[in-house]
Each structure stands twice: as structure tokens, then as C-alpha cells.
């Protein structure tokens, strides 16, 4: 029984470490190329090495970290392929959710969506990336609830991790926020008029906006990753004194040969 309890405790701790590191990677608090030393993480998080190691393996499975033997574990660069796959899934599922939401829109739902947009505008005014991101998630989650397909939103959230890494980084340009708010208003206008085609077209434009800024982000993160791994590359062992003494002396140039 004690063994089972200990195993459950390790699993809970591993999940907590995983979620903490995952959120920090997605938000950019842990940038691509950041080294993740097990001992440092143990000290920072106040846990033993076992849950840290398990969490890092899970993060590697979803391509958020890379483990290099003899070099260490690093936050992975943002994968362009994983980003495009996540965007494809999100766009198709969210547009389908929006088409369903048109059937159920009412005054209460419109008021809720407009209230979220207002709070998002307040976050943009004070240039709070975290609050803006949270209200953005709230907006899309509200549409999913309105569609009566909340389970689909859970699937979207699970698959859009790599999309969110890019999306969060775009918010460092706070001048980008008003455009995203305007796009949310266009989506709500389509819902308010019960115009499915208009609402879906607005959502599609909104979810594709991130492509305009993605390529530069990929290049920057890839460079950071390469630099970090090279810096931590293990040094070649230096020859011992015995080996140095046994090494043959350099050949002297032959005076009969041209220099």
C-alpha cells in the first residue's frame, strides 16, 4: 500500500512539474534553447529527480523539449511543421464550432462575447500580454460553449500547443493586439446577424493572421537553439602527459625540398 501511495504521489508531482514547464514553454517564459538541468529544476520546484525526469520525458514526447545525450535537455525550438498541423486542426474545428454557434446565438451570448472583448481591450490598453492571452482563450472557449460542443474545444486545446507558442510570441508586439480585437468583433458581428458564411470567414481570417508573423519567429528561435546547444557541447578530452610524451615530434622540413 505504501508503495502504491508513493507511486501516486510521484505521478502527481510529475504531472505538476509537466504542467508548470509546459505552460512556461508555451508562454515563452522558457525560451527555445533554454537548458533544463534536472538538479536545477529540483531545487527550483522543490521536488526529487524522479518527477522531474518523468516530466521532461513527457515534454520530449510532445516535442516541447529536446534531450541530447552528453549535452543536456533544452527547450525545443518551435517546429514549423507542428505549428502548421496545429493551425490546420484548429482552423477546421473552430470554424465548424462557429457554424454550430450561429444556430444558438441569443442576446445573452452576444452580451457575454462583447464583455470578453471589452476586457480584452482593457488588457491591450495596458499592454498586458498575459491578460490579453487569457481573454483571447476565454473568447474562443465561449464560442465553443455556445456551439454545445465543448468536448471539441478540449480537443483543440490539447492539439494547439505549438500554435500557441507562436501566438503568444506575436503578442510581444503589443501594436498587434488592436487588430486581433477588431477581428473578434467581426466574428461577433457575423454571429449577431446569424450569417454563418460571414462569421466563419471572419474566424478563418483571424486564425490565419498568425502566419504573417510566424516565419521570423521560427528563424529567431532556431538560431537561439543552435547557439545554446553548441555552447554546452562537451569539450574534447585533453591528452594526458604520458600521451604527450609518447607523441612523435613534428617532422622537420627537408632542406632539399622546396618550402
mmCIF file with all atom_site columns, N, CA and C in Angstrom, residues 1-57:
data_model
loop_
_atom_site.group_PDB
_atom_site.id
_atom_site.type_symbol
_atom_site.label_atom_id
_atom_site.label_alt_id
_atom_site.label_comp_id
_atom_site.label_asym_id
_atom_site.label_entity_id
_atom_site.label_seq_id
_atom_site.pdbx_PDB_ins_code
_atom_site.Cartn_x
_atom_site.Cartn_y
_atom_site.Cartn_z
_atom_site.occupancy
_atom_site.B_iso_or_equiv
_atom_site.pdbx_formal_charge
_atom_site.auth_seq_id
_atom_site.auth_comp_id
_atom_site.auth_asym_id
_atom_site.auth_atom_id
_atom_site.pdbx_PDB_model_num
ATOM 1   N N  . UNK A 1 1  ? 0.844  -1.210 0.000   1.00 0.00 ? 1  UNK A N  1
ATOM 2   C CA . UNK A 1 1  ? 0.000  0.000  0.000   1.00 0.00 ? 1  UNK A CA 1
ATOM 3   C C  . UNK A 1 1  ? 0.869  1.245  0.000   1.00 0.00 ? 1  UNK A C  1
ATOM 4   N N  . UNK A 1 2  ? 1.919  1.228  0.830   1.00 0.00 ? 2  UNK A N  1
ATOM 5   C CA . UNK A 1 2  ? 2.815  2.378  0.894   1.00 0.00 ? 2  UNK A CA 1
ATOM 6   C C  . UNK A 1 2  ? 3.487  2.608  -0.445  1.00 0.00 ? 2  UNK A C  1
ATOM 7   N N  . UNK A 1 3  ? 3.833  1.506  -1.136  1.00 0.00 ? 3  UNK A N  1
ATOM 8   C CA . UNK A 1 3  ? 4.464  1.621  -2.455  1.00 0.00 ? 3  UNK A CA 1
ATOM 9   C C  . UNK A 1 3  ? 3.511  2.262  -3.452  1.00 0.00 ? 3  UNK A C  1
ATOM 10  N N  . UNK A 1 4  ? 2.234  1.850  -3.428  1.00 0.00 ? 4  UNK A N  1
ATOM 11  C CA . UNK A 1 4  ? 1.233  2.425  -4.333  1.00 0.00 ? 4  UNK A CA 1
ATOM 12  C C  . UNK A 1 4  ? 1.025  3.910  -4.047  1.00 0.00 ? 4  UNK A C  1
ATOM 13  N N  . UNK A 1 5  ? 0.981  4.260  -2.762  1.00 0.00 ? 5  UNK A N  1
ATOM 14  C CA . UNK A 1 5  ? 0.815  5.666  -2.395  1.00 0.00 ? 5  UNK A CA 1
ATOM 15  C C  . UNK A 1 5  ? 1.987  6.500  -2.889  1.00 0.00 ? 5  UNK A C  1
ATOM 16  N N  . UNK A 1 6  ? 3.187  5.940  -2.748  1.00 0.00 ? 6  UNK A N  1
ATOM 17  C CA . UNK A 1 6  ? 4.381  6.656  -3.190  1.00 0.00 ? 6  UNK A CA 1
ATOM 18  C C  . UNK A 1 6  ? 4.357  6.838  -4.717  1.00 0.00 ? 6  UNK A C  1
ATOM 19  N N  . UNK A 1 7  ? 3.909  5.797  -5.424  1.00 0.00 ? 7  UNK A N  1
ATOM 20  C CA . UNK A 1 7  ? 3.832  5.874  -6.882  1.00 0.00 ? 7  UNK A CA 1
ATOM 21  C C  . UNK A 1 7  ? 2.836  6.947  -7.312  1.00 0.00 ? 7  UNK A C  1
ATOM 22  N N  . UNK A 1 8  ? 1.678  6.985  -6.632  1.00 0.00 ? 8  UNK A N  1
ATOM 23  C CA . UNK A 1 8  ? 0.671  8.010  -6.973  1.00 0.00 ? 8  UNK A CA 1
ATOM 24  C C  . UNK A 1 8  ? 1.197  9.410  -6.694  1.00 0.00 ? 8  UNK A C  1
ATOM 25  N N  . UNK A 1 9  ? 1.936  9.538  -5.584  1.00 0.00 ? 9  UNK A N  1
ATOM 26  C CA . UNK A 1 9  ? 2.495  10.852 -5.257  1.00 0.00 ? 9  UNK A CA 1
ATOM 27  C C  . UNK A 1 9  ? 3.499  11.294 -6.310  1.00 0.00 ? 9  UNK A C  1
ATOM 28  N N  . UNK A 1 10 ? 4.361  10.367 -6.749  1.00 0.00 ? 10 UNK A N  1
ATOM 29  C CA . UNK A 1 10 ? 5.329  10.693 -7.797  1.00 0.00 ? 10 UNK A CA 1
ATOM 30  C C  . UNK A 1 10 ? 4.607  11.091 -9.087  1.00 0.00 ? 10 UNK A C  1
ATOM 31  N N  . UNK A 1 11 ? 3.513  10.383 -9.400  1.00 0.00 ? 11 UNK A N  1
ATOM 32  C CA . UNK A 1 11 ? 2.759  10.690 -10.624 1.00 0.00 ? 11 UNK A CA 1
ATOM 33  C C  . UNK A 1 11 ? 2.144  12.074 -10.551 1.00 0.00 ? 11 UNK A C  1
ATOM 34  N N  . UNK A 1 12 ? 1.590  12.404 -9.364  1.00 0.00 ? 12 UNK A N  1
ATOM 35  C CA . UNK A 1 12 ? 1.002  13.740 -9.200  1.00 0.00 ? 12 UNK A CA 1
ATOM 36  C C  . UNK A 1 12 ? 2.071  14.820 -9.321  1.00 0.00 ? 12 UNK A C  1
ATOM 37  N N  . UNK A 1 13 ? 3.207  14.584 -8.686  1.00 0.00 ? 13 UNK A N  1
ATOM 38  C CA . UNK A 1 13 ? 4.288  15.565 -8.761  1.00 0.00 ? 13 UNK A CA 1
ATOM 39  C C  . UNK A 1 13 ? 4.801  15.703 -10.188 1.00 0.00 ? 13 UNK A C  1
ATOM 40  N N  . UNK A 1 14 ? 4.924  14.577 -10.895 1.00 0.00 ? 14 UNK A N  1
ATOM 41  C CA . UNK A 1 14 ? 5.380  14.618 -12.286 1.00 0.00 ? 14 UNK A CA 1
ATOM 42  C C  . UNK A 1 14 ? 4.399  15.413 -13.145 1.00 0.00 ? 14 UNK A C  1
ATOM 43  N N  . UNK A 1 15 ? 3.098  15.223 -12.898 1.00 0.00 ? 15 UNK A N  1
ATOM 44  C CA . UNK A 1 15 ? 2.081  15.977 -13.654 1.00 0.00 ? 15 UNK A CA 1
ATOM 45  C C  . UNK A 1 15 ? 2.189  17.470 -13.355 1.00 0.00 ? 15 UNK A C  1
ATOM 46  N N  . UNK A 1 16 ? 2.416  17.812 -12.096 1.00 0.00 ? 16 UNK A N  1
ATOM 47  C CA . UNK A 1 16 ? 2.527  19.226 -11.723 1.00 0.00 ? 16 UNK A CA 1
ATOM 48  C C  . UNK A 1 16 ? 3.757  19.869 -12.355 1.00 0.00 ? 16 UNK A C  1
ATOM 49  N N  . UNK A 1 17 ? 4.880  19.135 -12.331 1.00 0.00 ? 17 UNK A N  1
ATOM 50  C CA . UNK A 1 17 ? 6.097  19.655 -12.950 1.00 0.00 ? 17 UNK A CA 1
ATOM 51  C C  . UNK A 1 17 ? 5.892  19.797 -14.455 1.00 0.00 ? 17 UNK A C  1
ATOM 52  N N  . UNK A 1 18 ? 5.262  18.795 -15.060 1.00 0.00 ? 18 UNK A N  1
ATOM 53  C CA . UNK A 1 18 ? 4.980  18.828 -16.501 1.00 0.00 ? 18 UNK A CA 1
ATOM 54  C C  . UNK A 1 18 ? 4.146  20.052 -16.863 1.00 0.00 ? 18 UNK A C  1
ATOM 55  N N  . UNK A 1 19 ? 3.051  20.271 -16.131 1.00 0.00 ? 19 UNK A N  1
ATOM 56  C CA . UNK A 1 19 ? 2.154  21.387 -16.436 1.00 0.00 ? 19 UNK A CA 1
ATOM 57  C C  . UNK A 1 19 ? 2.850  22.728 -16.239 1.00 0.00 ? 19 UNK A C  1
ATOM 58  N N  . UNK A 1 20 ? 3.659  22.830 -15.185 1.00 0.00 ? 20 UNK A N  1
ATOM 59  C CA . UNK A 1 20 ? 4.381  24.084 -14.929 1.00 0.00 ? 20 UNK A CA 1
ATOM 60  C C  . UNK A 1 20 ? 5.367  24.382 -16.062 1.00 0.00 ? 20 UNK A C  1
ATOM 61  N N  . UNK A 1 21 ? 6.154  23.385 -16.454 1.00 0.00 ? 21 UNK A N  1
ATOM 62  C CA . UNK A 1 21 ? 7.138  23.590 -17.517 1.00 0.00 ? 21 UNK A CA 1
ATOM 63  C C  . UNK A 1 21 ? 6.456  23.800 -18.865 1.00 0.00 ? 21 UNK A C  1
ATOM 64  N N  . UNK A 1 22 ? 5.386  23.039 -19.111 1.00 0.00 ? 22 UNK A N  1
ATOM 65  C CA . UNK A 1 22 ? 4.648  23.211 -20.376 1.00 0.00 ? 22 UNK A CA 1
ATOM 66  C C  . UNK A 1 22 ? 4.124  24.632 -20.497 1.00 0.00 ? 22 UNK A C  1
ATOM 67  N N  . UNK A 1 23 ? 3.506  25.146 -19.449 1.00 0.00 ? 23 UNK A N  1
ATOM 68  C CA . UNK A 1 23 ? 2.952  26.499 -19.501 1.00 0.00 ? 23 UNK A CA 1
ATOM 69  C C  . UNK A 1 23 ? 4.055  27.543 -19.675 1.00 0.00 ? 23 UNK A C  1
ATOM 70  N N  . UNK A 1 24 ? 5.186  27.337 -19.010 1.00 0.00 ? 24 UNK A N  1
ATOM 71  C CA . UNK A 1 24 ? 6.290  28.286 -19.128 1.00 0.00 ? 24 UNK A CA 1
ATOM 72  C C  . UNK A 1 24 ? 6.896  28.263 -20.536 1.00 0.00 ? 24 UNK A C  1
ATOM 73  N N  . UNK A 1 25 ? 6.919  27.087 -21.158 1.00 0.00 ? 25 UNK A N  1
ATOM 74  C CA . UNK A 1 25 ? 7.450  26.987 -22.528 1.00 0.00 ? 25 UNK A CA 1
ATOM 75  C C  . UNK A 1 25 ? 6.487  27.634 -23.515 1.00 0.00 ? 25 UNK A C  1
ATOM 76  N N  . UNK A 1 26 ? 5.198  27.335 -23.373 1.00 0.00 ? 26 UNK A N  1
ATOM 77  C CA . UNK A 1 26 ? 4.207  27.900 -24.302 1.00 0.00 ? 26 UNK A CA 1
ATOM 78  C C  . UNK A 1 26 ? 4.159  29.419 -24.192 1.00 0.00 ? 26 UNK A C  1
ATOM 79  N N  . UNK A 1 27 ? 4.272  29.948 -22.974 1.00 0.00 ? 27 UNK A N  1
ATOM 80  C CA . UNK A 1 27 ? 4.189  31.398 -22.784 1.00 0.00 ? 27 UNK A CA 1
ATOM 81  C C  . UNK A 1 27 ? 5.464  32.123 -23.172 1.00 0.00 ? 27 UNK A C  1
ATOM 82  N N  . UNK A 1 28 ? 6.540  31.356 -23.386 1.00 0.00 ? 28 UNK A N  1
ATOM 83  C CA . UNK A 1 28 ? 7.808  31.992 -23.731 1.00 0.00 ? 28 UNK A CA 1
ATOM 84  C C  . UNK A 1 28 ? 8.647  32.352 -22.515 1.00 0.00 ? 28 UNK A C  1
ATOM 85  N N  . UNK A 1 29 ? 8.138  32.057 -21.301 1.00 0.00 ? 29 UNK A N  1
ATOM 86  C CA . UNK A 1 29 ? 8.939  32.311 -20.108 1.00 0.00 ? 29 UNK A CA 1
ATOM 87  C C  . UNK A 1 29 ? 10.216 31.479 -20.146 1.00 0.00 ? 29 UNK A C  1
ATOM 88  N N  . UNK A 1 30 ? 10.115 30.280 -20.724 1.00 0.00 ? 30 UNK A N  1
ATOM 89  C CA . UNK A 1 30 ? 11.289 29.456 -21.015 1.00 0.00 ? 30 UNK A CA 1
ATOM 90  C C  . UNK A 1 30 ? 11.473 29.478 -22.531 1.00 0.00 ? 30 UNK A C  1
ATOM 91  N N  . UNK A 1 31 ? 12.438 30.228 -22.989 1.00 0.00 ? 31 UNK A N  1
ATOM 92  C CA . UNK A 1 31 ? 12.628 30.435 -24.423 1.00 0.00 ? 31 UNK A CA 1
ATOM 93  C C  . UNK A 1 31 ? 13.293 29.229 -25.073 1.00 0.00 ? 31 UNK A C  1
ATOM 94  N N  . UNK A 1 32 ? 13.099 29.044 -26.380 1.00 0.00 ? 32 UNK A N  1
ATOM 95  C CA . UNK A 1 32 ? 13.801 27.977 -27.092 1.00 0.00 ? 32 UNK A CA 1
ATOM 96  C C  . UNK A 1 32 ? 15.303 28.061 -26.854 1.00 0.00 ? 32 UNK A C  1
ATOM 97  N N  . UNK A 1 33 ? 15.914 26.899 -26.583 1.00 0.00 ? 33 UNK A N  1
ATOM 98  C CA . UNK A 1 33 ? 17.337 26.856 -26.314 1.00 0.00 ? 33 UNK A CA 1
ATOM 99  C C  . UNK A 1 33 ? 17.681 26.931 -24.843 1.00 0.00 ? 33 UNK A C  1
ATOM 100 N N  . UNK A 1 34 ? 16.704 27.231 -23.978 1.00 0.00 ? 34 UNK A N  1
ATOM 101 C CA . UNK A 1 34 ? 16.982 27.306 -22.535 1.00 0.00 ? 34 UNK A CA 1
ATOM 102 C C  . UNK A 1 34 ? 17.353 25.928 -21.998 1.00 0.00 ? 34 UNK A C  1
ATOM 103 N N  . UNK A 1 35 ? 18.498 25.786 -21.331 1.00 0.00 ? 35 UNK A N  1
ATOM 104 C CA . UNK A 1 35 ? 18.859 24.487 -20.756 1.00 0.00 ? 35 UNK A CA 1
ATOM 105 C C  . UNK A 1 35 ? 17.977 24.156 -19.557 1.00 0.00 ? 35 UNK A C  1
ATOM 106 N N  . UNK A 1 36 ? 17.612 22.888 -19.432 1.00 0.00 ? 36 UNK A N  1
ATOM 107 C CA . UNK A 1 36 ? 16.774 22.430 -18.329 1.00 0.00 ? 36 UNK A CA 1
ATOM 108 C C  . UNK A 1 36 ? 17.530 21.338 -17.575 1.00 0.00 ? 36 UNK A C  1
ATOM 109 N N  . UNK A 1 37 ? 18.377 21.741 -16.658 1.00 0.00 ? 37 UNK A N  1
ATOM 110 C CA . UNK A 1 37 ? 19.163 20.798 -15.867 1.00 0.00 ? 37 UNK A CA 1
ATOM 111 C C  . UNK A 1 37 ? 18.283 20.205 -14.770 1.00 0.00 ? 37 UNK A C  1
ATOM 112 N N  . UNK A 1 38 ? 18.305 18.891 -14.628 1.00 0.00 ? 38 UNK A N  1
ATOM 113 C CA . UNK A 1 38 ? 17.444 18.223 -13.660 1.00 0.00 ? 38 UNK A CA 1
ATOM 114 C C  . UNK A 1 38 ? 17.661 18.748 -12.247 1.00 0.00 ? 38 UNK A C  1
ATOM 115 N N  . UNK A 1 39 ? 18.917 18.876 -11.851 1.00 0.00 ? 39 UNK A N  1
ATOM 116 C CA . UNK A 1 39 ? 19.205 19.314 -10.473 1.00 0.00 ? 39 UNK A CA 1
ATOM 117 C C  . UNK A 1 39 ? 18.700 20.728 -10.230 1.00 0.00 ? 39 UNK A C  1
ATOM 118 N N  . UNK A 1 40 ? 18.881 21.608 -11.207 1.00 0.00 ? 40 UNK A N  1
ATOM 119 C CA . UNK A 1 40 ? 18.371 22.977 -11.058 1.00 0.00 ? 40 UNK A CA 1
ATOM 120 C C  . UNK A 1 40 ? 16.858 22.988 -10.912 1.00 0.00 ? 40 UNK A C  1
ATOM 121 N N  . UNK A 1 41 ? 16.171 22.170 -11.720 1.00 0.00 ? 41 UNK A N  1
ATOM 122 C CA . UNK A 1 41 ? 14.712 22.112 -11.648 1.00 0.00 ? 41 UNK A CA 1
ATOM 123 C C  . UNK A 1 41 ? 14.258 21.544 -10.302 1.00 0.00 ? 41 UNK A C  1
ATOM 124 N N  . UNK A 1 42 ? 14.980 20.556 -9.794  1.00 0.00 ? 42 UNK A N  1
ATOM 125 C CA . UNK A 1 42 ? 14.644 20.000 -8.473  1.00 0.00 ? 42 UNK A CA 1
ATOM 126 C C  . UNK A 1 42 ? 14.713 21.088 -7.403  1.00 0.00 ? 42 UNK A C  1
ATOM 127 N N  . UNK A 1 43 ? 15.766 21.881 -7.454  1.00 0.00 ? 43 UNK A N  1
ATOM 128 C CA . UNK A 1 43 ? 15.938 22.944 -6.459  1.00 0.00 ? 43 UNK A CA 1
ATOM 129 C C  . UNK A 1 43 ? 14.879 24.029 -6.617  1.00 0.00 ? 43 UNK A C  1
ATOM 130 N N  . UNK A 1 44 ? 14.578 24.392 -7.849  1.00 0.00 ? 44 UNK A N  1
ATOM 131 C CA . UNK A 1 44 ? 13.589 25.451 -8.107  1.00 0.00 ? 44 UNK A CA 1
ATOM 132 C C  . UNK A 1 44 ? 12.186 25.031 -7.690  1.00 0.00 ? 44 UNK A C  1
ATOM 133 N N  . UNK A 1 45 ? 11.834 23.770 -7.982  1.00 0.00 ? 45 UNK A N  1
ATOM 134 C CA . UNK A 1 45 ? 10.464 23.308 -7.777  1.00 0.00 ? 45 UNK A CA 1
ATOM 135 C C  . UNK A 1 45 ? 10.273 22.545 -6.474  1.00 0.00 ? 45 UNK A C  1
ATOM 136 N N  . UNK A 1 46 ? 11.368 22.256 -5.782  1.00 0.00 ? 46 UNK A N  1
ATOM 137 C CA . UNK A 1 46 ? 11.273 21.573 -4.501  1.00 0.00 ? 46 UNK A CA 1
ATOM 138 C C  . UNK A 1 46 ? 10.799 20.144 -4.600  1.00 0.00 ? 46 UNK A C  1
ATOM 139 N N  . UNK A 1 47 ? 11.237 19.431 -5.654  1.00 0.00 ? 47 UNK A N  1
ATOM 140 C CA . UNK A 1 47 ? 10.855 18.029 -5.838  1.00 0.00 ? 47 UNK A CA 1
ATOM 141 C C  . UNK A 1 47 ? 12.109 17.202 -6.079  1.00 0.00 ? 47 UNK A C  1
ATOM 142 N N  . UNK A 1 48 ? 11.946 15.873 -6.037  1.00 0.00 ? 48 UNK A N  1
ATOM 143 C CA . UNK A 1 48 ? 13.072 14.980 -6.286  1.00 0.00 ? 48 UNK A CA 1
ATOM 144 C C  . UNK A 1 48 ? 13.296 14.835 -7.789  1.00 0.00 ? 48 UNK A C  1
ATOM 145 N N  . UNK A 1 49 ? 14.331 14.088 -8.153  1.00 0.00 ? 49 UNK A N  1
ATOM 146 C CA . UNK A 1 49 ? 14.679 13.947 -9.564  1.00 0.00 ? 49 UNK A CA 1
ATOM 147 C C  . UNK A 1 49 ? 13.687 13.083 -10.344 1.00 0.00 ? 49 UNK A C  1
ATOM 148 N N  . UNK A 1 50 ? 13.035 12.139 -9.683  1.00 0.00 ? 50 UNK A N  1
ATOM 149 C CA . UNK A 1 50 ? 12.146 11.221 -10.400 1.00 0.00 ? 50 UNK A CA 1
ATOM 150 C C  . UNK A 1 50 ? 10.996 11.954 -11.104 1.00 0.00 ? 50 UNK A C  1
ATOM 151 N N  . UNK A 1 51 ? 10.202 12.793 -10.412 1.00 0.00 ? 51 UNK A N  1
ATOM 152 C CA . UNK A 1 51 ? 9.128  13.505 -11.136 1.00 0.00 ? 51 UNK A CA 1
ATOM 153 C C  . UNK A 1 51 ? 9.663  14.470 -12.182 1.00 0.00 ? 51 UNK A C  1
ATOM 154 N N  . UNK A 1 52 ? 10.829 15.069 -11.942 1.00 0.00 ? 52 UNK A N  1
ATOM 155 C CA . UNK A 1 52 ? 11.409 15.966 -12.938 1.00 0.00 ? 52 UNK A CA 1
ATOM 156 C C  . UNK A 1 52 ? 11.773 15.188 -14.192 1.00 0.00 ? 52 UNK A C  1
ATOM 157 N N  . UNK A 1 53 ? 12.421 14.040 -13.998 1.00 0.00 ? 53 UNK A N  1
ATOM 158 C CA . UNK A 1 53 ? 12.819 13.228 -15.151 1.00 0.00 ? 53 UNK A CA 1
ATOM 159 C C  . UNK A 1 53 ? 11.589 12.761 -15.937 1.00 0.00 ? 53 UNK A C  1
ATOM 160 N N  . UNK A 1 54 ? 10.546 12.327 -15.223 1.00 0.00 ? 54 UNK A N  1
ATOM 161 C CA . UNK A 1 54 ? 9.320  11.873 -15.892 1.00 0.00 ? 54 UNK A CA 1
ATOM 162 C C  . UNK A 1 54 ? 8.662  13.017 -16.666 1.00 0.00 ? 54 UNK A C  1
ATOM 163 N N  . UNK A 1 55 ? 8.649  14.200 -16.075 1.00 0.00 ? 55 UNK A N  1
ATOM 164 C CA . UNK A 1 55 ? 8.055  15.366 -16.738 1.00 0.00 ? 55 UNK A CA 1
ATOM 165 C C  . UNK A 1 55 ? 8.823  15.717 -18.009 1.00 0.00 ? 55 UNK A C  1
ATOM 166 N N  . UNK A 1 56 ? 10.144 15.674 -17.945 1.00 0.00 ? 56 UNK A N  1
ATOM 167 C CA . UNK A 1 56 ? 10.957 16.002 -19.120 1.00 0.00 ? 56 UNK A CA 1
ATOM 168 C C  . UNK A 1 56 ? 10.741 14.996 -20.244 1.00 0.00 ? 56 UNK A C  1
ATOM 169 N N  . UNK A 1 57 ? 10.564 13.725 -19.884 1.00 0.00 ? 57 UNK A N  1
ATOM 170 C CA . UNK A 1 57 ? 10.289 12.709 -20.913 1.00 0.00 ? 57 UNK A CA 1
ATOM 171 C C  . UNK A 1 57 ? 8.950  12.992 -21.585 1.00 0.00 ? 57 UNK A C  1
#
